Short mmCIF file of C-alpha atoms and ligand atoms in Angstrom, two decimals:
data_model
loop_
_atom_site.label_atom_id
_atom_site.label_comp_id
_atom_site.label_asym_id
_atom_site.label_seq_id
_atom_site.Cartn_x
_atom_site.Cartn_y
_atom_site.Cartn_z
CA MET A 19 -34.40 52.53 42.52
CA ASN A 20 -36.06 52.93 39.12
CA LEU A 21 -35.52 56.61 38.34
CA ALA A 22 -37.59 56.61 35.14
CA ASP A 23 -40.65 55.47 37.12
CA LEU A 24 -40.01 57.97 39.93
CA ASN A 25 -39.75 60.71 37.31
CA LYS A 26 -43.04 59.61 35.74
CA VAL A 27 -44.85 59.89 39.10
CA ALA A 28 -43.23 63.27 39.84
CA GLN A 29 -44.26 64.58 36.41
CA ALA A 30 -47.83 63.37 36.96
CA MET A 31 -47.97 65.17 40.33
CA VAL A 32 -47.16 68.53 38.74
CA GLN A 33 -48.88 68.14 35.35
CA PRO A 34 -50.41 71.36 33.96
CA GLY A 35 -53.90 72.05 35.30
CA LYS A 36 -53.56 69.77 38.31
CA GLY A 37 -52.15 70.06 41.81
CA ILE A 38 -51.95 68.30 45.15
CA LEU A 39 -54.50 68.24 47.97
CA ALA A 40 -52.65 68.32 51.29
CA ALA A 41 -55.12 66.45 53.51
CA ASP A 42 -52.45 65.21 55.92
CA GLU A 43 -53.30 67.23 59.00
CA SER A 44 -51.98 65.52 62.12
CA GLY A 45 -54.36 64.64 64.97
CA GLY A 46 -53.67 67.96 66.70
CA THR A 47 -54.07 70.09 63.57
CA ILE A 48 -57.32 68.51 62.36
CA LYS A 49 -58.76 69.01 65.87
CA LYS A 50 -57.97 72.73 65.58
CA ARG A 51 -59.71 72.88 62.18
CA PHE A 52 -62.73 70.96 63.50
CA ASP A 53 -62.91 73.13 66.65
CA ALA A 54 -63.32 76.13 64.33
CA ILE A 55 -66.44 74.57 62.76
CA LYS A 56 -67.67 73.05 66.05
CA VAL A 57 -67.19 69.44 64.97
CA GLU A 58 -65.82 66.86 67.38
CA SER A 59 -62.59 65.30 66.12
CA THR A 60 -63.56 61.62 66.23
CA GLU A 61 -62.16 58.94 63.94
CA ASP A 62 -65.53 58.69 62.14
CA ASN A 63 -65.86 62.44 61.64
CA ARG A 64 -62.34 62.67 60.26
CA ARG A 65 -63.16 59.79 57.91
CA ASP A 66 -66.48 61.33 56.81
CA TYR A 67 -64.84 64.68 56.12
CA ARG A 68 -62.03 63.26 54.03
CA GLU A 69 -64.34 60.81 52.26
CA MET A 70 -66.46 63.79 51.22
CA MET A 71 -63.49 65.34 49.42
CA PHE A 72 -62.20 62.13 47.86
CA ARG A 73 -65.70 61.48 46.43
CA ALA A 74 -65.94 64.97 44.86
CA LYS A 75 -65.67 63.51 41.37
CA ASP A 76 -65.12 66.66 39.30
CA ALA A 77 -62.49 68.06 41.65
CA MET A 78 -60.62 64.79 41.97
CA THR A 79 -60.65 63.74 38.32
CA LYS A 80 -60.06 67.14 36.70
CA TYR A 81 -57.98 69.20 39.10
CA ILE A 82 -56.23 67.00 41.67
CA SER A 83 -53.13 64.98 40.76
CA GLY A 84 -52.41 63.56 44.20
CA VAL A 85 -53.53 63.57 47.82
CA ILE A 86 -51.24 63.66 50.85
CA LEU A 87 -52.69 61.47 53.58
CA TYR A 88 -52.01 61.19 57.30
CA ASP A 89 -51.14 57.75 58.70
CA GLU A 90 -54.64 57.21 60.10
CA THR A 91 -56.32 57.94 56.74
CA ILE A 92 -54.19 55.64 54.59
CA TRP A 93 -55.59 52.65 56.53
CA GLN A 94 -59.20 53.88 56.74
CA LYS A 95 -62.21 52.64 54.81
CA ALA A 96 -65.12 54.70 53.50
CA LYS A 97 -68.55 54.17 55.03
CA ASP A 98 -69.35 51.52 52.39
CA GLY A 99 -66.12 49.63 53.12
CA THR A 100 -64.08 50.88 50.14
CA PRO A 101 -60.55 51.78 51.26
CA LEU A 102 -60.06 55.57 51.03
CA VAL A 103 -56.88 54.93 49.03
CA LYS A 104 -59.04 53.14 46.42
CA LEU A 105 -61.34 56.17 46.12
CA ILE A 106 -58.32 58.32 45.30
CA GLU A 107 -56.96 55.82 42.79
CA GLN A 108 -60.38 55.38 41.13
CA ALA A 109 -60.46 59.14 40.54
CA GLY A 110 -57.12 58.84 38.73
CA ALA A 111 -55.18 60.62 41.48
CA ILE A 112 -52.07 59.38 43.28
CA PRO A 113 -52.10 58.58 47.01
CA GLY A 114 -49.25 60.03 49.06
CA ILE A 115 -48.32 59.95 52.74
CA LYS A 116 -46.90 62.36 55.30
CA VAL A 117 -44.04 60.48 56.93
CA ASP A 118 -42.40 63.00 59.24
CA GLU A 119 -43.36 62.71 62.89
CA GLY A 120 -43.56 66.40 63.65
CA THR A 121 -41.04 68.70 65.26
CA GLN A 122 -38.98 68.79 68.46
CA ALA A 123 -37.02 71.59 70.12
CA LEU A 124 -33.53 71.84 68.67
CA PRO A 125 -30.99 71.64 71.52
CA GLY A 126 -28.75 74.69 71.76
CA CYS A 127 -31.04 76.74 69.53
CA PRO A 128 -33.75 78.36 71.66
CA GLY A 129 -37.04 78.79 69.80
CA GLU A 130 -36.01 76.59 66.87
CA LEU A 131 -37.26 73.20 65.75
CA VAL A 132 -36.02 70.10 63.99
CA THR A 133 -38.33 67.67 62.21
CA VAL A 134 -38.06 64.06 63.42
CA GLY A 135 -39.08 60.62 62.15
CA LEU A 136 -36.03 59.11 60.43
CA ASP A 137 -35.74 56.10 62.76
CA LYS A 138 -37.43 53.07 61.20
CA LEU A 139 -38.48 55.20 58.21
CA ALA A 140 -37.25 52.59 55.71
CA GLU A 141 -39.59 49.97 57.24
CA ARG A 142 -42.53 52.38 57.35
CA LEU A 143 -42.02 53.37 53.69
CA LYS A 144 -42.18 49.74 52.67
CA LYS A 145 -45.60 49.34 54.33
CA TYR A 146 -46.89 52.59 52.86
CA TYR A 147 -45.81 51.51 49.36
CA GLU A 148 -47.70 48.22 49.79
CA GLN A 149 -50.74 50.26 50.87
CA GLY A 150 -50.57 52.30 47.62
CA ALA A 151 -48.51 55.40 48.46
CA ARG A 152 -46.36 56.51 45.52
CA PHE A 153 -45.10 59.74 47.03
CA ALA A 154 -44.37 61.06 50.52
CA LYS A 155 -43.97 64.35 52.34
CA TRP A 156 -41.61 65.65 55.03
CA ARG A 157 -41.96 69.19 56.32
CA ALA A 158 -39.16 71.17 57.92
CA VAL A 159 -40.13 74.39 59.73
CA ILE A 160 -37.94 77.48 59.79
CA ASP A 161 -39.10 80.53 61.72
CA ILE A 162 -37.95 84.12 61.21
CA ASN A 163 -37.56 86.35 64.24
CA ALA A 164 -35.14 89.27 64.11
CA ALA A 165 -35.34 89.94 67.86
CA SER A 166 -34.12 86.46 68.75
CA GLY A 167 -31.73 86.21 65.79
CA ILE A 168 -33.42 83.25 64.12
CA PRO A 169 -33.14 81.28 61.99
CA SER A 170 -29.68 80.10 62.96
CA MET A 171 -27.48 78.37 60.40
CA THR A 172 -27.61 75.35 62.74
CA ALA A 173 -31.38 75.00 62.34
CA ILE A 174 -31.13 75.40 58.57
CA ARG A 175 -28.39 72.75 58.36
CA VAL A 176 -29.92 70.08 60.56
CA ASN A 177 -33.29 70.41 58.84
CA ALA A 178 -31.72 70.25 55.37
CA HIS A 179 -29.78 67.17 56.46
CA ALA A 180 -32.95 65.44 57.68
CA LEU A 181 -34.86 66.37 54.51
CA ALA A 182 -32.14 64.82 52.37
CA ARG A 183 -31.94 61.67 54.54
CA TYR A 184 -35.70 61.29 54.16
CA ALA A 185 -35.60 61.93 50.40
CA ALA A 186 -32.87 59.35 49.83
CA LEU A 187 -34.79 56.73 51.86
CA CYS A 188 -37.97 57.46 49.85
CA GLN A 189 -36.26 57.00 46.51
CA ALA A 190 -34.70 53.74 47.69
CA ALA A 191 -38.26 52.59 48.50
CA GLN A 192 -39.52 53.70 45.03
CA ILE A 193 -41.50 56.59 46.54
CA VAL A 194 -41.23 60.18 45.23
CA PRO A 195 -40.24 62.54 48.07
CA ILE A 196 -41.94 65.91 48.40
CA VAL A 197 -39.18 67.99 49.97
CA GLU A 198 -40.84 70.73 52.04
CA PRO A 199 -38.66 73.28 53.79
CA GLU A 200 -41.25 75.80 55.04
CA VAL A 201 -40.13 79.27 56.05
CA LEU A 202 -43.06 80.51 58.16
CA MET A 203 -44.92 83.72 57.33
CA ASP A 204 -46.00 84.33 60.94
CA GLY A 205 -43.60 87.17 61.82
CA ASP A 206 -43.39 90.91 61.14
CA HIS A 207 -40.51 90.57 58.64
CA ASP A 208 -40.79 92.04 55.15
CA ILE A 209 -40.74 90.19 51.83
CA ASP A 210 -37.02 90.82 51.30
CA ARG A 211 -36.14 89.15 54.60
CA CYS A 212 -38.30 86.17 53.59
CA TYR A 213 -36.52 86.10 50.22
CA ASP A 214 -33.08 86.06 51.86
CA VAL A 215 -33.90 83.40 54.45
CA THR A 216 -35.70 81.17 51.92
CA THR A 217 -32.73 81.49 49.55
CA ARG A 218 -30.37 80.26 52.30
CA VAL A 219 -32.74 77.43 53.18
CA LEU A 220 -33.18 76.28 49.57
CA ASN A 221 -29.47 76.46 48.80
CA LYS A 222 -28.59 74.42 51.88
CA THR A 223 -31.36 71.92 51.11
CA PHE A 224 -30.17 71.31 47.54
CA GLN A 225 -26.56 71.06 48.73
CA GLU A 226 -27.59 68.29 51.16
CA LEU A 227 -29.72 66.56 48.51
CA ARG A 228 -26.63 66.38 46.29
CA VAL A 229 -24.36 65.18 49.10
CA GLN A 230 -26.83 62.39 49.90
CA ARG A 231 -27.19 61.44 46.22
CA VAL A 232 -30.86 62.21 45.82
CA ALA A 233 -31.90 62.13 42.13
CA LEU A 234 -33.44 65.53 41.49
CA GLU A 235 -35.50 64.14 38.58
CA GLY A 236 -37.38 61.94 41.05
CA MET A 237 -38.55 64.54 43.59
CA VAL A 238 -40.96 67.45 43.96
CA LEU A 239 -40.12 70.64 45.89
CA LYS A 240 -42.76 72.16 48.17
CA PRO A 241 -41.57 75.61 49.19
CA ASN A 242 -43.13 78.75 50.62
CA MET A 243 -43.42 81.79 48.39
CA ALA A 244 -41.33 84.93 48.95
CA ILE A 245 -43.97 86.85 50.88
CA SER A 246 -44.37 89.49 53.60
CA GLY A 247 -44.74 88.27 57.18
CA LYS A 248 -48.38 88.37 58.32
CA LYS A 249 -47.63 91.05 60.90
CA CYS A 250 -45.51 93.21 58.58
CA ALA A 251 -46.96 96.71 58.15
CA LYS A 252 -46.04 96.73 54.47
CA GLN A 253 -47.69 93.88 52.54
CA ALA A 254 -46.16 93.14 49.13
CA SER A 255 -48.48 93.18 46.11
CA VAL A 256 -49.45 90.06 44.14
CA GLU A 257 -47.07 91.10 41.35
CA GLU A 258 -44.16 91.60 43.76
CA VAL A 259 -44.72 88.21 45.41
CA ALA A 260 -44.84 86.52 42.00
CA GLU A 261 -41.81 88.32 40.58
CA LYS A 262 -39.63 87.76 43.68
CA THR A 263 -40.69 84.15 44.18
CA VAL A 264 -39.91 83.24 40.57
CA ARG A 265 -36.55 85.04 40.75
CA MET A 266 -35.69 83.29 44.01
CA LEU A 267 -36.64 79.84 42.71
CA LYS A 268 -34.78 80.32 39.42
CA SER A 269 -31.61 81.09 41.36
CA CYS A 270 -31.94 78.14 43.76
CA VAL A 271 -33.81 75.24 42.12
CA PRO A 272 -32.07 73.18 39.41
CA ALA A 273 -34.02 72.61 36.19
CA ALA A 274 -33.69 68.85 36.74
CA VAL A 275 -36.44 69.08 39.38
CA PRO A 276 -39.71 68.18 37.56
CA GLY A 277 -41.91 70.51 39.54
CA ILE A 278 -42.60 72.84 42.39
CA ALA A 279 -45.86 72.60 44.36
CA PHE A 280 -46.35 75.45 46.82
CA LEU A 281 -47.73 75.31 50.34
CA SER A 282 -50.27 78.02 51.22
CA GLY A 283 -48.89 78.61 54.72
CA GLY A 284 -51.70 80.80 56.07
CA GLN A 285 -52.47 82.88 52.96
CA SER A 286 -56.17 83.37 52.29
CA ASP A 287 -57.74 81.13 49.64
CA GLU A 288 -57.81 83.81 47.00
CA GLU A 289 -54.36 85.17 47.77
CA ALA A 290 -52.84 81.72 47.34
CA THR A 291 -54.63 81.35 44.00
CA ALA A 292 -53.75 84.86 42.77
CA HIS A 293 -50.06 84.39 43.62
CA LEU A 294 -49.82 81.06 41.80
CA ASP A 295 -51.62 82.51 38.79
CA ALA A 296 -49.34 85.57 38.61
CA MET A 297 -46.25 83.36 38.68
CA ASN A 298 -47.51 81.16 35.88
CA ARG A 299 -48.34 84.27 33.82
CA ILE A 300 -44.64 85.21 33.98
CA GLY A 301 -44.07 81.95 32.14
CA ASN A 302 -40.92 80.51 30.58
CA LEU A 303 -40.12 78.49 33.70
CA PRO A 304 -37.87 75.42 33.79
CA TRP A 305 -40.24 73.41 36.04
CA GLY A 306 -43.99 73.00 36.52
CA LEU A 307 -45.40 75.41 39.14
CA THR A 308 -48.53 74.24 40.92
CA PHE A 309 -50.26 74.00 44.29
CA SER A 310 -50.03 71.58 47.20
CA TYR A 311 -52.40 73.46 49.42
CA GLY A 312 -53.90 72.43 52.72
CA ARG A 313 -55.74 75.36 54.25
CA ALA A 314 -56.24 77.27 50.97
CA LEU A 315 -58.11 74.27 49.49
CA GLN A 316 -59.97 73.13 52.58
CA ALA A 317 -61.07 76.20 54.55
CA ALA A 318 -64.14 76.70 52.31
CA PRO A 319 -65.30 73.05 52.20
CA GLN A 320 -64.80 72.70 55.96
CA LYS A 321 -67.07 75.65 56.59
CA ALA A 322 -69.69 74.51 54.06
CA TRP A 323 -69.74 70.98 55.51
CA SER A 324 -69.63 71.82 59.23
CA GLY A 325 -69.98 68.15 60.13
CA LYS A 326 -73.52 67.70 58.76
CA ALA A 327 -74.43 64.87 56.39
CA GLU A 328 -76.92 67.11 54.58
CA ASN A 329 -74.06 69.52 53.73
CA VAL A 330 -71.88 66.98 51.91
CA GLY A 331 -72.97 68.32 48.49
CA ALA A 332 -72.22 71.91 49.51
CA GLY A 333 -68.84 70.88 50.91
CA GLN A 334 -67.96 69.07 47.68
CA GLN A 335 -69.04 72.08 45.65
CA ALA A 336 -66.84 74.41 47.71
CA PHE A 337 -63.89 72.05 47.34
CA THR A 338 -64.44 71.68 43.59
CA HIS A 339 -64.57 75.45 43.16
CA ARG A 340 -61.25 76.04 44.96
CA ALA A 341 -59.59 73.14 43.14
CA HIS A 342 -60.87 74.55 39.83
CA MET A 343 -59.58 78.06 40.61
CA ASN A 344 -56.16 76.69 41.53
CA SER A 345 -56.12 74.50 38.44
CA LEU A 346 -56.62 77.62 36.31
CA ALA A 347 -53.89 79.38 38.32
CA SER A 348 -51.48 76.53 37.62
CA LYS A 349 -51.87 77.45 33.94
CA GLY A 350 -51.92 81.24 34.45
CA GLU A 351 -55.57 81.34 33.35
CA TRP A 352 -57.33 82.43 36.56
CA LYS A 353 -59.33 85.67 36.77
CA ALA A 354 -60.59 87.37 39.94
CA ASP A 355 -64.11 87.77 38.55
CA LEU A 356 -64.47 83.98 38.33
CA GLU A 357 -64.53 84.09 42.16
CA LYS A 358 -67.28 86.73 42.18
CA LYS A 359 -69.39 84.77 39.72
CA LYS A 360 -69.30 81.86 42.16
CA ALA A 361 -70.29 84.07 45.09
CA ALA A 362 -73.23 85.60 43.16
P1 13P B 17 -50.91 74.67 53.94
O1 13P B 17 -51.20 74.86 52.47
O2 13P B 17 -52.11 74.84 54.83
O3 13P B 17 -49.70 75.43 54.38
O4 13P B 17 -50.58 73.12 54.13
C1 13P B 17 -49.75 72.52 53.23
C2 13P B 17 -48.93 71.52 53.92
O5 13P B 17 -48.89 70.38 53.53
C3 13P B 17 -48.11 71.97 55.06
O6 13P B 17 -47.20 71.00 55.40
#
């Protein structure tokens, strides 16, 4: 492992003014997104949709540092035969790859999940590196449900263990691991419960990373924010989310980590932008704080495109706008009226 080179890639991923496009929806997830815009999920449609984003020149060159791809996409070619990976590289962005293989029920822990995909991962990483991937992603999923007493410490431990195993294998393959322990915001829990659970999850994750000798300088953390559950009657304000998330991360994430790139996790586009902006306005942080959004970057372009070739320009415009807004937020320079100007 060459740690200086891993660190250089990690720094580039979280550089000020840029963030990561999470375009790594699995087959099942992209079908759900396409169903919503009445587009059939065929290999060609998935290619056309992603090609549209990767060819959005302004967005890709100015605001996007890296793109997380799904296995299918990393091998695909654009309509004119150019590999999609090349389009990303030509824009000056870094190709990355989702390497987990989804979740399975965790035995003995009803309602809880463990992320799988470690078997043969070393071999797969080697092929992905040859194909151009310089970073990877593995997502662990932790649910909160007071009625069923979850999450259990068992689920937190096994997922942290798998994340660290994955991260160590990535670094050995000269690939920067994005370590993503996602605490879901689906429940009716309040922001303080999210804060407490996420604190436990992050602490256990960093403990495992140390045990398994992962070099913190050569990774990027992708956490959820401290945020109210979607079904909670009392929704925390933007300022409270920002203040509590920064406090939580400062207490859990060592300064050796180059950067933190948040998931959006079901927040609306503008909420995800406003939260990131408010955190960067607090300032004086030991790591870069940026975005690695899936839904919060893609909901608007998906709608604008709706599977029609004549809408490619509109889709690219919608994507560029969201990427621009999040770029400003990554520097604490976003303003709500910039959104209205666009809508006018
Ligand atoms: P969302 O921003 O839609 O949560 O997706 C990010 C991601 O990569 C989830 O694993």
